[in-house]
Each structure stands twice: as structure tokens, then as C-alpha cells.
CSV table of C-alpha atoms in Angstrom, one decimal:
chain,number,residue,atom,x,y,z
A,1,MET,CA,-12.6,92.9,-68.5
A,2,GLY,CA,-14.6,89.9,-67.3
A,3,ILE,CA,-15.7,86.8,-69.1
A,4,SER,CA,-18.8,87.2,-71.3
A,5,PRO,CA,-21.9,85.2,-70.6
A,6,MET,CA,-21.3,83.4,-74.0
A,7,GLU,CA,-17.8,82.4,-72.9
A,8,GLN,CA,-19.1,81.2,-69.5
A,9,ARG,CA,-21.7,79.0,-71.2
A,10,LEU,CA,-19.0,77.6,-73.6
A,11,GLU,CA,-16.7,76.8,-70.6
A,12,LYS,CA,-19.6,75.1,-68.8
A,13,MET,CA,-20.4,73.1,-71.9
A,14,GLU,CA,-16.8,72.0,-72.3
A,15,ALA,CA,-16.7,70.9,-68.6
A,16,ASP,CA,-20.0,69.0,-69.1
A,17,ILE,CA,-18.6,67.3,-72.2
A,18,GLN,CA,-15.5,66.3,-70.3
A,19,HIS,CA,-17.6,64.9,-67.5
A,20,ILE,CA,-19.8,62.9,-70.0
A,21,LYS,CA,-16.6,61.5,-71.7
A,22,SER,CA,-15.3,60.5,-68.3
A,23,MET,CA,-18.6,58.7,-67.4
A,24,LEU,CA,-18.7,57.0,-70.8
A,25,SER,CA,-15.1,55.8,-70.4
A,26,GLU,CA,-16.0,54.4,-66.9
A,27,LEU,CA,-19.1,52.7,-68.4
A,28,LEU,CA,-17.0,51.1,-71.2
A,29,ASP,CA,-14.5,49.8,-68.6
A,30,ILE,CA,-17.3,48.2,-66.6
A,31,THR,CA,-18.8,46.7,-69.7
A,32,ARG,CA,-15.5,45.2,-70.8
A,33,MET,CA,-14.9,43.7,-67.4
A,34,ALA,CA,-18.4,42.2,-67.3
A,35,THR,CA,-17.9,40.7,-70.8
A,36,GLN,CA,-14.6,39.2,-69.8
A,37,ASN,CA,-16.1,37.6,-66.7
A,38,HIS,CA,-19.0,36.3,-68.8
A,39,SER,CA,-16.8,34.8,-71.4
A,40,GLU,CA,-14.8,32.9,-68.8
A,41,GLU,CA,-17.1,29.9,-68.9
A,42,LYS,CA,-17.2,27.9,-65.7
A,43,ILE,CA,-16.2,24.3,-66.5
A,44,MET,CA,-17.4,21.7,-63.9
A,45,SER,CA,-16.4,18.2,-63.2
A,46,ALA,CA,-19.0,15.4,-62.9
A,47,LYS,CA,-18.6,15.5,-59.2
A,48,GLU,CA,-19.3,19.2,-59.1
A,49,VAL,CA,-22.4,18.8,-61.3
A,50,ALA,CA,-23.6,16.0,-59.0
A,51,GLU,CA,-23.2,18.3,-56.0
A,52,PHE,CA,-24.7,21.3,-57.8
A,53,LEU,CA,-27.8,19.3,-58.8
A,54,LYS,CA,-27.9,17.3,-55.6
A,55,LEU,CA,-27.8,14.0,-57.5
A,56,ASP,CA,-25.7,10.9,-57.1
A,57,LEU,CA,-22.6,10.9,-59.2
A,58,ASN,CA,-23.8,7.6,-60.9
A,59,VAL,CA,-26.9,9.4,-62.0
A,60,ILE,CA,-24.9,12.1,-63.7
A,61,TYR,CA,-22.8,9.4,-65.6
A,62,ALA,CA,-26.0,7.6,-66.6
A,63,LYS,CA,-27.5,10.8,-68.0
A,64,CYS,CA,-24.3,11.4,-69.9
A,65,GLY,CA,-24.5,7.8,-71.3
A,66,ASP,CA,-28.1,8.3,-72.4
A,67,GLY,CA,-27.3,11.7,-73.9
A,68,GLN,CA,-29.7,13.4,-71.5
A,69,ILE,CA,-27.3,16.0,-70.1
A,70,PRO,CA,-24.9,18.2,-72.1
A,71,TYR,CA,-21.3,17.4,-71.6
A,72,PHE,CA,-18.0,17.1,-73.4
A,73,LYS,CA,-14.9,14.9,-72.7
A,74,MET,CA,-11.4,16.0,-72.0
A,75,GLY,CA,-9.5,12.8,-72.4
A,76,LYS,CA,-11.4,10.3,-70.2
A,77,LEU,CA,-12.9,13.0,-68.0
A,78,TYR,CA,-16.5,14.2,-68.4
A,79,LYS,CA,-16.7,18.0,-68.3
A,80,PHE,CA,-19.7,20.3,-68.2
A,81,LYS,CA,-20.3,24.0,-69.0
A,82,LYS,CA,-22.2,25.5,-66.1
A,83,SER,CA,-24.3,27.7,-68.5
A,84,GLU,CA,-25.4,24.6,-70.4
A,85,ILE,CA,-26.3,22.8,-67.2
A,86,LEU,CA,-28.4,25.7,-66.1
A,87,GLU,CA,-30.2,25.7,-69.4
A,88,TRP,CA,-30.7,22.0,-69.2
A,89,VAL,CA,-32.3,22.4,-65.7
A,90,LYS,CA,-34.6,25.1,-67.1
A,91,ARG,CA,-35.7,22.8,-69.9
A,92,GLN,CA,-36.3,19.9,-67.4
A,93,GLU,CA,-38.4,22.2,-65.2
A,94,ALA,CA,-40.4,23.3,-68.3
A,95,SER,CA,-41.1,19.8,-69.6
A,96,SER,CA,-44.2,18.0,-68.7
A,97,PRO,CA,-44.6,16.9,-65.0
A,98,PHE,CA,-43.7,13.4,-63.9
A,99,SER,CA,-46.4,10.9,-64.7
A,100,VAL,CA,-46.6,7.7,-62.6
A,101,ASP,CA,-48.7,6.0,-65.2
A,102,ASP,CA,-46.1,6.7,-67.9
A,103,TYR,CA,-43.3,5.5,-65.6
A,104,VAL,CA,-45.1,2.3,-64.8
A,105,GLU,CA,-45.9,1.6,-68.4
A,106,ARG,CA,-42.3,2.1,-69.5
A,107,TYR,CA,-41.1,-0.1,-66.7
A,108,LEU,CA,-43.5,-2.9,-67.6
A,109,GLN,CA,-42.5,-2.6,-71.3
A,110,LYS,CA,-38.8,-2.9,-70.4
A,111,ASN,CA,-39.2,-5.6,-67.7
A,112,GLN,CA,-42.0,-7.9,-68.9
A,113,LEU,CA,-43.4,-9.5,-65.8
A,114,LYS,CA,-43.5,-13.3,-66.1
A,115,GLY,CA,-46.5,-14.8,-64.4
């Protein structure tokens, strides 16, 4: 006697369920790998940040001293989280554009010209 249509449908459903389980397992593995890679934060040196931002190394140290750029210290070394640097760059781009008048006014306030 052959397999009834009901049994065929049940076997097909079981096969489909196994296939779905396999796909979900694969998706979970991919998600775990992506999460692990994301959690491994890239830590950069001051020199790497200067190269990344195409700035002079002294500018990076000056911005650290002024508290303008996010950093932390490991001993005497300045270290930077790449994600924080990227966020900082976004904030810089979003801030108001450079104003020559404001720059000149600040310069004159700091360096009173004697005449």
C-alpha cells in the first residue's frame, strides 16, 4: 500500500520545518559573528588618528589637551576608539560652518594688537 496524501503532506511539512531550522541556525551563526566583530572595538594610536583624519599629529594632541576630541590614556599613551572618532567627525561636520569673522574676532580677543 502507498503513502496517503495526508502522510505525504506531513513528510513535506517536516522537511520544510527542518529546512527552516537549518536556515535559522545559519542566520544565528552569522548574527553571532557580526556581533563579535562589532564588539571588538578598534583602538587607535594618536599617529593612526592623525593619518586617518589627515591632520598633523600635533593637532591631535592639541585637540586632546583642549578636550575637543574623545580619547583615553593607557599609561602615558593617548588612545582613541575608532567609533568615537567617527562620531566626533560627524558632529564636526554637522556643526556650523567656519566663520572667518568669528575666527578673526577670537584671534583679536586673544592677541590684543598693540598699536
